Short mmCIF file of C-alpha atoms and ligand atoms in Angstrom, two decimals:
data_model
loop_
_atom_site.label_atom_id
_atom_site.label_comp_id
_atom_site.label_asym_id
_atom_site.label_seq_id
_atom_site.Cartn_x
_atom_site.Cartn_y
_atom_site.Cartn_z
CA MET A 1 -92.30 28.94 -89.73
CA ASP A 2 -94.36 31.81 -88.28
CA THR A 3 -92.34 34.54 -86.59
CA PHE A 4 -93.00 37.72 -84.65
CA VAL A 5 -90.84 40.66 -83.63
CA SER A 6 -90.44 42.83 -80.59
CA LEU A 7 -90.16 46.51 -81.57
CA SER A 8 -88.62 49.06 -79.25
CA PRO A 9 -91.07 51.91 -78.62
CA LEU A 10 -88.08 54.23 -78.12
CA THR A 11 -86.47 53.67 -81.50
CA GLY A 12 -89.16 51.87 -83.49
CA LYS A 13 -86.45 49.33 -84.37
CA ILE A 14 -86.75 45.55 -84.20
CA MET A 15 -85.08 44.25 -81.03
CA ALA A 16 -85.46 40.56 -81.86
CA THR A 17 -87.38 38.10 -84.02
CA PHE A 18 -88.89 34.96 -82.48
CA PRO A 19 -90.49 31.86 -83.92
CA THR A 20 -94.14 31.67 -82.87
CA ALA A 21 -94.69 28.54 -80.82
CA SER A 22 -97.40 26.33 -82.32
CA GLY A 23 -99.97 24.01 -80.73
CA ALA A 24 -97.53 21.11 -81.10
CA ASP A 25 -94.81 23.20 -79.41
CA ALA A 26 -97.19 23.89 -76.53
CA ASP A 27 -97.87 20.16 -76.11
CA CYS A 28 -94.11 19.43 -76.14
CA ALA A 29 -93.46 22.22 -73.63
CA VAL A 30 -96.00 20.80 -71.19
CA GLU A 31 -94.62 17.29 -71.67
CA GLN A 32 -91.08 18.54 -71.03
CA ALA A 33 -92.25 20.44 -67.94
CA ARG A 34 -94.03 17.33 -66.68
CA GLU A 35 -90.78 15.38 -66.78
CA LEU A 36 -88.98 18.15 -64.92
CA ALA A 37 -91.82 18.37 -62.39
CA GLU A 38 -91.31 14.79 -61.20
CA GLU A 39 -87.82 15.44 -59.89
CA TRP A 40 -88.58 18.95 -58.66
CA ARG A 41 -91.55 18.00 -56.48
CA GLY A 42 -89.36 15.45 -54.70
CA ARG A 43 -87.05 18.19 -53.42
CA SER A 44 -87.64 19.84 -50.07
CA VAL A 45 -88.80 23.45 -50.01
CA ARG A 46 -85.40 24.39 -48.61
CA GLU A 47 -83.66 22.77 -51.58
CA ARG A 48 -85.98 24.54 -54.02
CA CYS A 49 -85.33 27.86 -52.32
CA ALA A 50 -81.59 27.30 -52.62
CA VAL A 51 -82.03 27.12 -56.40
CA LEU A 52 -84.26 30.20 -56.35
CA ARG A 53 -81.46 31.96 -54.50
CA ARG A 54 -79.02 31.07 -57.26
CA TRP A 55 -81.52 32.55 -59.75
CA ARG A 56 -81.62 35.75 -57.70
CA GLU A 57 -77.83 35.94 -57.57
CA ARG A 58 -77.64 35.64 -61.35
CA LEU A 59 -80.33 38.28 -61.79
CA ALA A 60 -78.54 40.64 -59.41
CA ALA A 61 -75.31 40.14 -61.36
CA ASP A 62 -77.20 41.01 -64.59
CA ALA A 63 -79.25 43.85 -63.07
CA GLU A 64 -77.84 46.55 -65.39
CA GLY A 65 -78.52 44.43 -68.47
CA LEU A 66 -82.02 43.52 -67.34
CA ALA A 67 -82.95 47.13 -66.60
CA ALA A 68 -81.58 48.31 -69.95
CA THR A 69 -83.55 45.59 -71.76
CA VAL A 70 -86.79 46.57 -70.01
CA THR A 71 -86.25 50.24 -70.88
CA ALA A 72 -85.52 49.42 -74.51
CA GLU A 73 -88.45 47.03 -74.89
CA ILE A 74 -91.18 48.79 -72.88
CA GLY A 75 -89.96 52.39 -73.13
CA LYS A 76 -90.07 53.22 -69.42
CA PRO A 77 -87.32 55.43 -67.94
CA LEU A 78 -84.33 53.52 -66.59
CA GLN A 79 -85.21 54.63 -63.05
CA GLU A 80 -88.57 52.86 -63.40
CA ALA A 81 -86.99 49.74 -64.87
CA TRP A 82 -84.79 49.58 -61.78
CA GLY A 83 -87.37 50.71 -59.24
CA ALA A 84 -90.43 48.83 -60.49
CA ASP A 85 -88.97 45.76 -62.17
CA VAL A 86 -85.40 44.82 -61.21
CA LEU A 87 -85.41 45.65 -57.49
CA PRO A 88 -88.93 44.41 -56.61
CA SER A 89 -88.19 41.16 -58.46
CA LEU A 90 -85.10 40.57 -56.35
CA THR A 91 -87.03 41.55 -53.21
CA ALA A 92 -89.77 39.08 -54.16
CA LEU A 93 -87.25 36.24 -54.45
CA ARG A 94 -85.64 37.17 -51.14
CA TRP A 95 -89.07 37.05 -49.49
CA LEU A 96 -89.71 33.56 -50.86
CA GLU A 97 -86.29 32.32 -49.76
CA ARG A 98 -87.09 33.55 -46.25
CA GLU A 99 -90.74 32.52 -45.95
CA ALA A 100 -91.60 29.63 -48.27
CA GLU A 101 -90.27 26.84 -46.04
CA ARG A 102 -92.29 28.04 -43.05
CA LEU A 103 -95.48 28.58 -45.06
CA LEU A 104 -95.34 25.24 -46.84
CA ARG A 105 -94.25 23.09 -43.90
CA PRO A 106 -96.33 20.01 -43.17
CA ARG A 107 -98.84 20.58 -40.40
CA SER A 108 -101.45 18.64 -38.51
CA ALA A 109 -105.12 19.09 -37.81
CA SER A 110 -107.47 16.82 -35.91
CA GLY A 111 -104.81 14.14 -35.68
CA ALA A 112 -104.20 14.13 -39.45
CA GLY A 113 -101.06 15.16 -41.29
CA LEU A 114 -101.35 17.86 -43.97
CA THR A 115 -98.79 18.18 -46.73
CA ALA A 116 -98.57 20.87 -49.39
CA GLU A 117 -98.77 19.04 -52.72
CA PRO A 118 -97.85 20.89 -55.90
CA TYR A 119 -100.26 20.78 -58.82
CA GLY A 120 -97.63 19.50 -61.27
CA VAL A 121 -97.29 21.77 -64.29
CA VAL A 122 -98.40 25.39 -63.96
CA GLY A 123 -98.97 27.41 -67.13
CA VAL A 124 -98.28 31.13 -66.86
CA ILE A 125 -99.60 33.55 -69.49
CA GLY A 126 -97.92 36.86 -68.90
CA THR A 127 -98.40 40.53 -69.59
CA TRP A 128 -95.82 43.14 -70.63
CA ASN A 129 -96.15 46.30 -68.53
CA TYR A 130 -93.81 45.10 -65.74
CA PRO A 131 -92.07 42.37 -67.70
CA LEU A 132 -89.76 41.24 -64.90
CA LEU A 133 -91.91 41.54 -61.79
CA LEU A 134 -95.18 40.28 -63.26
CA ASN A 135 -93.56 37.28 -64.94
CA LEU A 136 -91.25 36.48 -62.07
CA THR A 137 -93.84 36.41 -59.31
CA PRO A 138 -96.25 33.73 -60.60
CA VAL A 139 -93.31 31.69 -61.89
CA ALA A 140 -91.28 31.89 -58.66
CA TRP A 141 -94.28 31.25 -56.39
CA ALA A 142 -95.30 28.23 -58.45
CA LEU A 143 -91.73 26.89 -58.40
CA ALA A 144 -91.29 27.35 -54.65
CA ALA A 145 -94.49 25.35 -54.19
CA GLY A 146 -92.93 22.46 -56.14
CA ASN A 147 -94.42 22.89 -59.62
CA ALA A 148 -92.70 23.06 -62.97
CA VAL A 149 -93.73 26.02 -65.13
CA VAL A 150 -94.42 26.73 -68.78
CA LEU A 151 -94.34 30.50 -69.37
CA LYS A 152 -95.96 32.10 -72.40
CA PRO A 153 -94.71 35.68 -72.10
CA SER A 154 -96.47 38.60 -73.73
CA GLU A 155 -95.49 39.11 -77.34
CA LEU A 156 -94.76 42.73 -76.32
CA ALA A 157 -92.19 41.77 -73.67
CA THR A 158 -90.57 38.62 -74.98
CA VAL A 159 -87.00 39.92 -74.99
CA SER A 160 -87.17 40.92 -71.30
CA ALA A 161 -89.06 37.80 -70.22
CA LEU A 162 -86.70 35.42 -71.99
CA ARG A 163 -83.65 37.14 -70.54
CA LEU A 164 -85.21 36.70 -67.08
CA MET A 165 -86.07 33.05 -67.71
CA ASP A 166 -82.75 32.14 -69.34
CA HIS A 167 -81.18 32.84 -65.97
CA ALA A 168 -83.78 30.61 -64.32
CA LYS A 169 -83.10 27.72 -66.70
CA GLU A 170 -79.35 28.07 -66.30
CA THR A 171 -79.67 27.66 -62.54
CA GLY A 172 -81.61 24.43 -63.07
CA LEU A 173 -85.13 25.66 -62.35
CA PRO A 174 -87.82 23.62 -64.14
CA VAL A 175 -89.07 26.37 -66.47
CA VAL A 176 -89.98 26.03 -70.14
CA THR A 177 -90.69 29.12 -72.25
CA LEU A 178 -93.13 29.36 -75.11
CA PRO A 179 -92.85 32.56 -77.13
CA GLY A 180 -95.84 33.70 -79.15
CA GLY A 181 -99.01 35.76 -79.18
CA PRO A 182 -102.68 35.01 -78.42
CA GLU A 183 -102.74 31.82 -80.53
CA THR A 184 -99.84 30.39 -78.54
CA GLY A 185 -101.62 31.37 -75.33
CA ARG A 186 -104.72 29.52 -76.50
CA ALA A 187 -102.58 26.48 -77.35
CA LEU A 188 -101.08 26.49 -73.86
CA CYS A 189 -104.59 26.50 -72.35
CA ARG A 190 -105.35 23.37 -74.37
CA ALA A 191 -102.07 21.57 -73.66
CA GLY A 192 -103.08 20.01 -70.35
CA VAL A 193 -101.49 22.19 -67.68
CA ASP A 194 -102.65 21.43 -64.13
CA LYS A 195 -103.23 25.07 -63.21
CA LEU A 196 -103.05 28.34 -65.13
CA ALA A 197 -101.97 31.75 -63.84
CA PHE A 198 -103.03 34.58 -66.12
CA THR A 199 -102.24 38.29 -66.00
CA GLY A 200 -103.83 40.53 -68.60
CA GLY A 201 -107.03 42.09 -69.84
CA ALA A 202 -110.51 41.19 -68.59
CA ARG A 203 -111.77 40.19 -72.02
CA THR A 204 -108.81 37.86 -72.60
CA GLY A 205 -109.36 36.44 -69.13
CA ARG A 206 -112.93 35.52 -70.01
CA ALA A 207 -111.81 33.82 -73.26
CA ILE A 208 -109.23 31.81 -71.32
CA LEU A 209 -111.76 30.80 -68.68
CA THR A 210 -114.06 29.47 -71.40
CA GLU A 211 -111.18 27.41 -72.75
CA LEU A 212 -110.17 26.09 -69.31
CA ALA A 213 -113.74 25.17 -68.40
CA THR A 214 -113.71 22.36 -70.98
CA THR A 215 -110.98 20.58 -69.00
CA ASN A 216 -111.86 21.72 -65.46
CA THR A 217 -108.46 23.40 -65.21
CA PRO A 218 -108.25 25.70 -62.19
CA SER A 219 -106.81 29.17 -62.59
CA VAL A 220 -105.78 32.38 -60.92
CA MET A 221 -106.85 35.47 -62.85
CA GLU A 222 -105.20 38.88 -62.48
CA LEU A 223 -107.25 41.09 -64.76
CA SER A 224 -107.82 44.73 -65.48
CA GLY A 225 -108.47 47.39 -62.85
CA ASN A 226 -110.26 50.72 -62.95
CA ASP A 227 -109.08 52.00 -59.61
CA ALA A 228 -110.61 54.92 -57.79
CA PHE A 229 -108.64 57.62 -55.95
CA LEU A 230 -110.72 59.23 -53.28
CA VAL A 231 -109.67 62.61 -51.85
CA CYS A 232 -111.48 63.69 -48.67
CA ALA A 233 -111.88 67.29 -47.45
CA ASP A 234 -109.17 66.98 -44.79
CA ALA A 235 -106.57 65.36 -47.08
CA ASP A 236 -103.03 66.57 -47.59
CA THR A 237 -104.04 67.72 -51.08
CA LYS A 238 -100.51 68.54 -52.17
CA MET A 239 -99.19 65.09 -51.38
CA ALA A 240 -102.33 63.47 -52.78
CA ALA A 241 -101.82 65.35 -56.06
CA ARG A 242 -98.12 64.46 -56.23
CA CYS A 243 -98.89 60.79 -55.69
CA ALA A 244 -101.83 60.91 -58.11
CA VAL A 245 -99.68 62.32 -60.89
CA TRP A 246 -96.85 59.89 -60.23
CA ALA A 247 -99.12 56.84 -60.07
CA ARG A 248 -100.98 57.73 -63.26
CA VAL A 249 -97.97 58.92 -65.28
CA CYS A 250 -95.26 56.45 -64.31
CA ASN A 251 -94.88 53.62 -66.80
CA ALA A 252 -96.79 55.96 -69.17
CA GLY A 253 -99.98 55.15 -67.26
CA GLN A 254 -99.70 51.48 -68.14
CA SER A 255 -100.18 49.91 -64.69
CA CYS A 256 -103.18 47.75 -63.83
CA ILE A 257 -103.17 49.10 -60.27
CA ALA A 258 -102.81 52.78 -61.25
CA PRO A 259 -105.67 55.02 -60.12
CA GLN A 260 -107.87 56.02 -63.01
CA ARG A 261 -111.05 57.54 -61.55
CA PHE A 262 -110.22 60.49 -59.32
CA TYR A 263 -113.13 61.43 -57.01
CA VAL A 264 -112.39 64.65 -55.14
CA VAL A 265 -114.74 66.31 -52.66
CA ARG A 266 -115.71 69.83 -53.68
CA GLU A 267 -113.94 71.54 -50.73
CA VAL A 268 -110.52 70.58 -52.11
CA TYR A 269 -111.35 70.02 -55.77
CA ASP A 270 -109.76 73.24 -57.08
CA ALA A 271 -106.67 72.92 -54.90
CA PHE A 272 -106.17 69.31 -56.01
CA LEU A 273 -106.52 70.21 -59.70
CA LEU A 274 -104.15 73.16 -59.37
CA GLU A 275 -101.47 71.02 -57.75
CA CYS A 276 -101.90 68.22 -60.31
CA ARG A 277 -101.53 70.72 -63.11
CA ARG A 278 -98.42 72.20 -61.50
CA GLN A 279 -96.91 68.73 -61.09
CA ILE A 280 -97.64 67.70 -64.68
CA ASP A 281 -96.24 70.97 -66.00
CA GLN A 282 -92.86 70.10 -64.51
CA LEU A 283 -92.58 66.64 -66.09
CA ARG A 284 -89.75 66.16 -68.57
CA PRO A 285 -90.30 63.73 -71.46
CA GLY A 286 -87.54 61.16 -71.75
CA ILE A 287 -86.53 61.70 -68.10
CA ASP A 288 -89.72 61.54 -66.05
CA PHE A 289 -91.90 59.69 -68.52
CA GLY A 290 -91.44 57.52 -71.57
CA PRO A 291 -93.52 56.54 -74.59
CA MET A 292 -96.46 54.19 -74.54
CA ARG A 293 -95.74 50.62 -75.57
CA THR A 294 -97.52 50.71 -78.95
CA GLU A 295 -99.02 53.21 -81.37
CA GLN A 296 -102.37 51.43 -80.97
CA LEU A 297 -102.37 52.13 -77.21
CA ARG A 298 -101.54 55.78 -77.90
CA ARG A 299 -104.33 56.09 -80.47
CA ASN A 300 -106.75 54.59 -77.96
CA VAL A 301 -105.91 57.09 -75.23
CA TYR A 302 -105.97 59.98 -77.73
CA GLY A 303 -109.49 58.97 -78.78
CA LEU A 304 -110.75 58.60 -75.21
CA VAL A 305 -109.50 62.06 -74.23
CA ARG A 306 -110.99 63.70 -77.36
CA GLN A 307 -114.30 61.98 -76.67
CA ALA A 308 -114.32 63.11 -73.01
CA ILE A 309 -113.69 66.74 -74.08
CA ALA A 310 -116.52 66.51 -76.61
CA GLU A 311 -118.76 65.26 -73.79
CA GLY A 312 -117.92 68.22 -71.55
CA ALA A 313 -114.68 67.42 -69.70
CA GLU A 314 -112.28 70.37 -69.35
CA LEU A 315 -108.75 69.85 -70.56
CA ARG A 316 -106.41 71.44 -68.01
CA ILE A 317 -103.11 70.28 -69.54
CA GLY A 318 -101.84 67.77 -72.10
CA GLY A 319 -104.31 66.03 -74.38
CA ASP A 320 -102.08 65.34 -77.34
CA CYS A 321 -99.59 62.97 -78.90
CA LEU A 322 -96.03 64.24 -78.63
CA THR A 323 -95.16 63.54 -82.25
CA GLU A 324 -91.96 65.58 -82.13
CA LEU A 325 -90.49 62.88 -79.88
CA PRO A 326 -89.44 59.44 -81.10
CA GLY A 327 -91.73 56.54 -80.22
CA PHE A 328 -95.31 56.77 -79.01
CA HIS A 329 -95.24 59.54 -76.41
CA TYR A 330 -98.54 60.89 -75.16
CA ALA A 331 -98.58 64.05 -73.05
CA PRO A 332 -99.53 63.56 -69.39
CA THR A 333 -103.08 64.85 -69.31
CA LEU A 334 -105.41 66.34 -66.72
CA LEU A 335 -109.16 66.36 -67.32
CA ALA A 336 -111.51 68.14 -64.92
CA GLY A 337 -115.28 67.91 -64.67
CA CYS A 338 -115.41 64.26 -65.69
CA THR A 339 -118.43 62.11 -64.98
CA ASP A 340 -118.80 58.36 -64.54
CA GLU A 341 -120.67 58.10 -67.84
CA MET A 342 -117.57 59.16 -69.80
CA ALA A 343 -115.55 56.30 -71.26
CA VAL A 344 -112.40 57.90 -69.81
CA MET A 345 -113.81 57.02 -66.36
CA ALA A 346 -115.88 53.94 -67.10
CA GLN A 347 -113.49 51.99 -69.34
CA ASP A 348 -110.29 50.50 -68.09
CA PHE A 349 -107.48 51.77 -70.31
CA PHE A 350 -103.76 52.42 -70.28
CA GLY A 351 -102.46 55.99 -70.60
CA PRO A 352 -101.14 58.92 -68.53
CA VAL A 353 -104.53 60.56 -68.04
CA LEU A 354 -106.01 61.82 -64.78
CA ALA A 355 -109.79 62.03 -65.14
CA VAL A 356 -111.09 64.02 -62.16
CA CYS A 357 -114.68 64.07 -60.99
CA PRO A 358 -115.97 66.37 -58.22
CA VAL A 359 -118.11 64.69 -55.56
CA ALA A 360 -120.34 66.23 -52.92
CA SER A 361 -119.23 63.87 -50.14
CA VAL A 362 -117.08 60.91 -49.20
CA GLU A 363 -120.28 58.84 -49.28
CA GLU A 364 -120.77 59.67 -52.94
CA GLY A 365 -117.12 58.79 -53.64
CA ILE A 366 -117.53 55.40 -51.94
CA ALA A 367 -120.71 54.66 -53.88
CA LEU A 368 -119.09 55.58 -57.20
CA THR A 369 -115.99 53.54 -56.39
CA ASN A 370 -118.09 50.47 -55.65
CA SER A 371 -120.30 50.97 -58.68
CA SER A 372 -117.61 49.74 -61.07
CA ASP A 373 -117.54 46.15 -62.21
CA MET A 374 -113.75 46.26 -61.75
CA ALA A 375 -112.46 45.72 -58.23
CA LEU A 376 -108.68 45.62 -58.09
CA GLY A 377 -107.49 48.52 -55.89
CA ALA A 378 -108.37 51.97 -54.59
CA SER A 379 -106.70 54.83 -52.73
CA VAL A 380 -108.10 57.06 -50.04
CA TRP A 381 -106.64 60.33 -48.81
CA THR A 382 -107.61 61.78 -45.43
CA ARG A 383 -105.83 62.89 -42.26
CA ASN A 384 -108.52 61.26 -40.14
CA ALA A 385 -107.45 57.69 -39.29
CA ALA A 386 -110.95 56.64 -38.21
CA LEU A 387 -112.46 57.92 -41.45
CA ALA A 388 -109.74 56.16 -43.46
CA LYS A 389 -110.58 52.88 -41.73
CA LYS A 390 -114.31 53.39 -42.30
CA VAL A 391 -113.85 54.15 -45.98
CA SER A 392 -111.40 51.28 -46.43
CA ASP A 393 -113.85 48.83 -44.81
CA ARG A 394 -116.55 49.83 -47.27
CA LEU A 395 -114.53 49.72 -50.49
CA ARG A 396 -115.08 46.39 -52.22
CA VAL A 397 -111.66 45.96 -53.78
CA GLY A 398 -108.56 43.79 -53.22
CA LEU A 399 -106.27 46.53 -51.95
CA VAL A 400 -106.80 49.95 -50.35
CA ALA A 401 -103.87 52.36 -50.19
CA ILE A 402 -104.35 54.95 -47.44
CA ASN A 403 -102.35 58.15 -47.97
CA GLN A 404 -99.87 56.22 -50.06
CA ASP A 405 -99.24 54.88 -53.54
CA SER A 406 -101.19 51.78 -54.45
CA LEU A 407 -98.42 50.82 -56.89
CA LEU A 408 -95.82 50.45 -54.16
CA LEU A 409 -98.25 48.59 -51.95
CA GLY A 410 -99.16 46.28 -54.84
CA ALA A 411 -95.53 45.33 -55.44
CA ASN A 412 -94.89 44.23 -51.84
CA PRO A 413 -94.15 40.47 -52.05
CA ALA A 414 -95.44 39.82 -48.53
CA LEU A 415 -98.95 41.02 -49.41
CA PRO A 416 -101.54 39.05 -51.36
CA PHE A 417 -102.33 40.83 -54.62
CA GLY A 418 -105.49 40.47 -56.68
CA GLY A 419 -109.00 41.66 -57.27
CA SER A 420 -112.55 40.43 -57.45
CA ARG A 421 -115.59 40.73 -59.76
CA GLY A 422 -114.39 41.88 -63.23
CA SER A 423 -110.80 42.15 -62.00
CA GLY A 424 -110.43 38.41 -61.55
CA PHE A 425 -109.97 36.02 -58.65
CA GLY A 426 -107.28 34.35 -56.64
CA ARG A 427 -104.19 36.01 -55.24
CA GLN A 428 -100.60 36.33 -56.30
CA ARG A 429 -97.66 36.96 -53.94
CA GLY A 430 -97.69 36.65 -50.16
CA ALA A 431 -98.72 33.50 -48.32
CA ALA A 432 -102.04 33.42 -50.21
CA GLY A 433 -100.07 33.41 -53.47
CA LEU A 434 -98.28 30.21 -52.41
CA GLU A 435 -101.60 28.60 -51.50
CA GLU A 436 -102.68 29.13 -55.12
CA PHE A 437 -100.05 26.68 -56.29
CA ILE A 438 -100.53 23.86 -53.79
CA GLN A 439 -103.28 21.55 -52.65
CA TRP A 440 -103.26 20.34 -49.06
CA LYS A 441 -103.14 16.58 -48.89
CA VAL A 442 -104.59 14.89 -45.83
CA SER A 443 -103.01 11.73 -44.51
CA ALA A 444 -104.26 10.09 -41.31
CA GLU A 445 -104.02 6.76 -39.51
CA HIS A 446 -106.98 5.24 -37.64
CA CYS A 447 -106.71 6.49 -34.11
CA GLY A 448 -110.13 5.54 -32.65
CA GLY A 449 -110.92 2.45 -30.64
CA ALA A 450 -111.02 -1.12 -31.86
CA GLU A 451 -114.80 -0.89 -32.39
CA ARG A 452 -115.54 0.67 -35.74
CA ARG A 453 -119.25 1.13 -35.26
CA HIS A 454 -119.81 2.76 -38.63
CA LEU A 455 -119.00 -0.48 -40.50
CA PHE A 456 -121.43 -3.07 -41.89
CA PRO A 457 -123.53 -4.77 -40.74
CA TYR A 458 -125.69 -1.86 -39.53
CA ARG A 459 -127.18 -2.70 -36.13
CA PRO A 460 -130.33 -1.36 -34.50
CA ALA A 461 -128.20 -0.47 -31.45
CA THR A 462 -126.14 2.03 -33.47
CA LEU A 463 -128.93 4.55 -33.92
CA PRO A 464 -129.34 5.31 -30.16
CA ILE A 465 -125.60 5.99 -30.04
CA LEU A 466 -125.88 8.51 -32.87
CA ARG A 467 -128.91 10.13 -31.20
CA GLY A 468 -127.12 10.17 -27.85
CA LEU A 469 -124.04 11.80 -29.39
CA CYS A 470 -126.17 14.45 -31.05
CA ALA A 471 -127.96 15.20 -27.74
CA PHE A 472 -124.69 15.27 -25.78
CA GLN A 473 -122.77 17.52 -28.19
CA ASN A 474 -125.59 20.00 -28.61
CA ALA A 475 -127.09 19.99 -25.09
CA PRO A 476 -128.27 23.49 -24.15
CA SER A 477 -127.52 23.06 -20.40
CA LEU A 478 -125.26 21.07 -18.09
CA ARG A 479 -128.27 19.15 -16.83
CA ASP A 480 -129.23 18.12 -20.37
CA LYS A 481 -125.62 17.20 -21.06
CA ALA A 482 -125.49 14.91 -18.01
CA GLN A 483 -128.74 13.27 -19.06
CA ALA A 484 -127.50 12.78 -22.62
CA LEU A 485 -124.29 11.25 -21.31
CA GLN A 486 -126.22 8.67 -19.35
CA GLN A 487 -128.22 7.79 -22.49
CA LEU A 488 -125.03 7.52 -24.44
CA VAL A 489 -123.37 5.17 -21.94
CA ARG A 490 -126.49 2.96 -21.97
CA ALA A 491 -126.59 2.94 -25.76
CA ALA A 492 -122.89 2.02 -25.95
CA SER A 493 -123.31 -0.96 -23.62
CA ASP A 494 -126.40 -2.12 -25.58
CA TRP A 495 -124.32 -1.92 -28.73
CA LYS A 496 -121.53 -4.01 -27.15
CA ARG A 497 -123.99 -6.62 -25.98
CA GLN A 498 -125.64 -6.80 -29.39
CA SER A 499 -122.35 -7.06 -31.27
CA GLY A 500 -121.28 -9.86 -28.90
CA GLN A 501 -124.42 -11.77 -29.85
CA ASP A 502 -123.68 -11.43 -33.61
P1 NAD B 601 -103.88 40.95 -73.01
O1 NAD B 601 -105.05 40.38 -72.31
O2 NAD B 601 -104.04 41.50 -74.36
O3 NAD B 601 -102.70 39.86 -73.11
C1 NAD B 601 -102.21 39.19 -71.99
C2 NAD B 601 -101.59 37.88 -72.42
O4 NAD B 601 -102.58 37.00 -72.92
C3 NAD B 601 -100.56 37.99 -73.53
O5 NAD B 601 -99.51 37.11 -73.25
C4 NAD B 601 -101.33 37.54 -74.77
O6 NAD B 601 -100.53 37.01 -75.78
C5 NAD B 601 -102.23 36.48 -74.19
N1 NAD B 601 -103.48 36.24 -74.90
C6 NAD B 601 -104.23 37.12 -75.61
N2 NAD B 601 -105.36 36.52 -76.04
C7 NAD B 601 -105.33 35.23 -75.59
C8 NAD B 601 -106.23 34.13 -75.68
N3 NAD B 601 -107.38 34.22 -76.33
N4 NAD B 601 -105.87 32.97 -75.09
C9 NAD B 601 -104.73 32.87 -74.40
N5 NAD B 601 -103.84 33.87 -74.27
C10 NAD B 601 -104.14 35.05 -74.86
O7 NAD B 601 -103.35 42.06 -72.01
P2 NAD B 601 -102.01 42.90 -72.06
O8 NAD B 601 -102.04 43.84 -73.23
O9 NAD B 601 -100.81 42.05 -71.91
O10 NAD B 601 -102.12 43.69 -70.71
C11 NAD B 601 -103.01 44.73 -70.55
C12 NAD B 601 -104.11 44.37 -69.59
O11 NAD B 601 -103.62 43.60 -68.52
C13 NAD B 601 -104.75 45.58 -69.00
O12 NAD B 601 -106.14 45.43 -69.03
C14 NAD B 601 -104.25 45.56 -67.55
O13 NAD B 601 -105.14 46.20 -66.66
C15 NAD B 601 -104.08 44.11 -67.29
N6 NAD B 601 -103.08 43.85 -66.24
C16 NAD B 601 -103.50 43.31 -65.06
C17 NAD B 601 -102.58 43.07 -64.06
C18 NAD B 601 -102.99 42.49 -62.72
O14 NAD B 601 -102.13 42.04 -61.98
N7 NAD B 601 -104.26 42.49 -62.36
C19 NAD B 601 -101.23 43.38 -64.26
C20 NAD B 601 -100.86 43.90 -65.48
C21 NAD B 601 -101.79 44.13 -66.48
#
């Protein structure tokens, strides 16, 4: 049997060994989920939320253990495991418990009843950088909507994801887990799920879409970002720099929604760089930042920074692997004088690197922000509320953080999260996130008159009625409307007479 391991980036030691789920395992998992889905969809949203609440209570009781597992498996400081994984996951479940029933309630439109129907079995292919929050949200939203779920967690976060999902299974939630790497993910795409929620890289997303296209399987795609951070001349540069450094260094720069391209207008360029450098200088390895998840990721960021320097970027601080520390630490790095042609700006990558580019104006910053194929988030810093609104309106991304951290905004369960263009489509979290996992079903009883004029046999007298209706509904003036009404009444009585003769 094929196996894989999860290595801790802090110690380099094996945390656990897992059997790799095969294609046959994926088929069984979907079949098992389909059986669970039957019973689950029959429960009311309130009943489902009561089970989600029990999941939350179990998670809260195991919060210390969950946080410690995330720190050991991903390498992030314990404060980040608590602040960015454990707590937001619990908050997300509380939001669902409060809101799902209202958002999914049956409604009516045009005399018809609308009911929120689940898809059936939702496949979730997860990522590793926030192993609790980013696995919990698609799973919980799909469950609240009445689906059963098969989760294929990232091979780099399996220990954390399975600990999270063991609690879910023990509370009776219809979740099946499928450990494995890319091959297992591919197998899940082929196993007949009714919808797939994917979080991960853009290239993987495209491969999955190709796979899903053969079976018309719908999906929601949360892909890579390459977010811009736009600093205007009137910004609070100190706070902007503090937030910039935090957003790009926390989780060792491994956040899809972290800013990566820093466009700073020339008036405050030097002040911004000085403050960023000062902030980075104070960071303590092991306390403020942890290692990267893998050596491969560290090698990648090392290469990108070296390349940028060779192409003319100025290294202000950092720029090296911290080999004296255990694991795969990379020094938080500040590069000045970057341009959009450099891979460090143009490519989406993980790593604690601030690549700063001076711009002549806000206009130039907006144009450069929108020039990327990626469109997940962006931040704008200005003290002028009207300017902030104007810039925000023109940025073609899924989320704009104004004078605040995009990471915190992105974790808010009440807000729809997602991008467009190369960053994917569909939304997770918020009301829009629930809509991803349901289809509105229309159910209506005949409520017109006894005459069903649209039925066979077609009569010559029907056409004047249709013409009269068209003229009446679209009449440009009251006089025309009155005239059309007269025509319509005449046509209706002709129709009655003719149908009586049939
Ligand atoms: P990845 O694309 O390498 O892997 C993601 C998941 O897909 C893993 O579970 C992996 O096993 C699986 N997978 C890989 N190839 C597959 C295939 N051909 N078919 C099916 N499944 C396959 O990405 P990653 O390393 O987990 O995460 C890093 C990327 O994810 C970054 O680009 C980051 O920007 C992005 N990301 C996006 C979001 C978001 O919400 N938009 C959140 C976190 C990470």
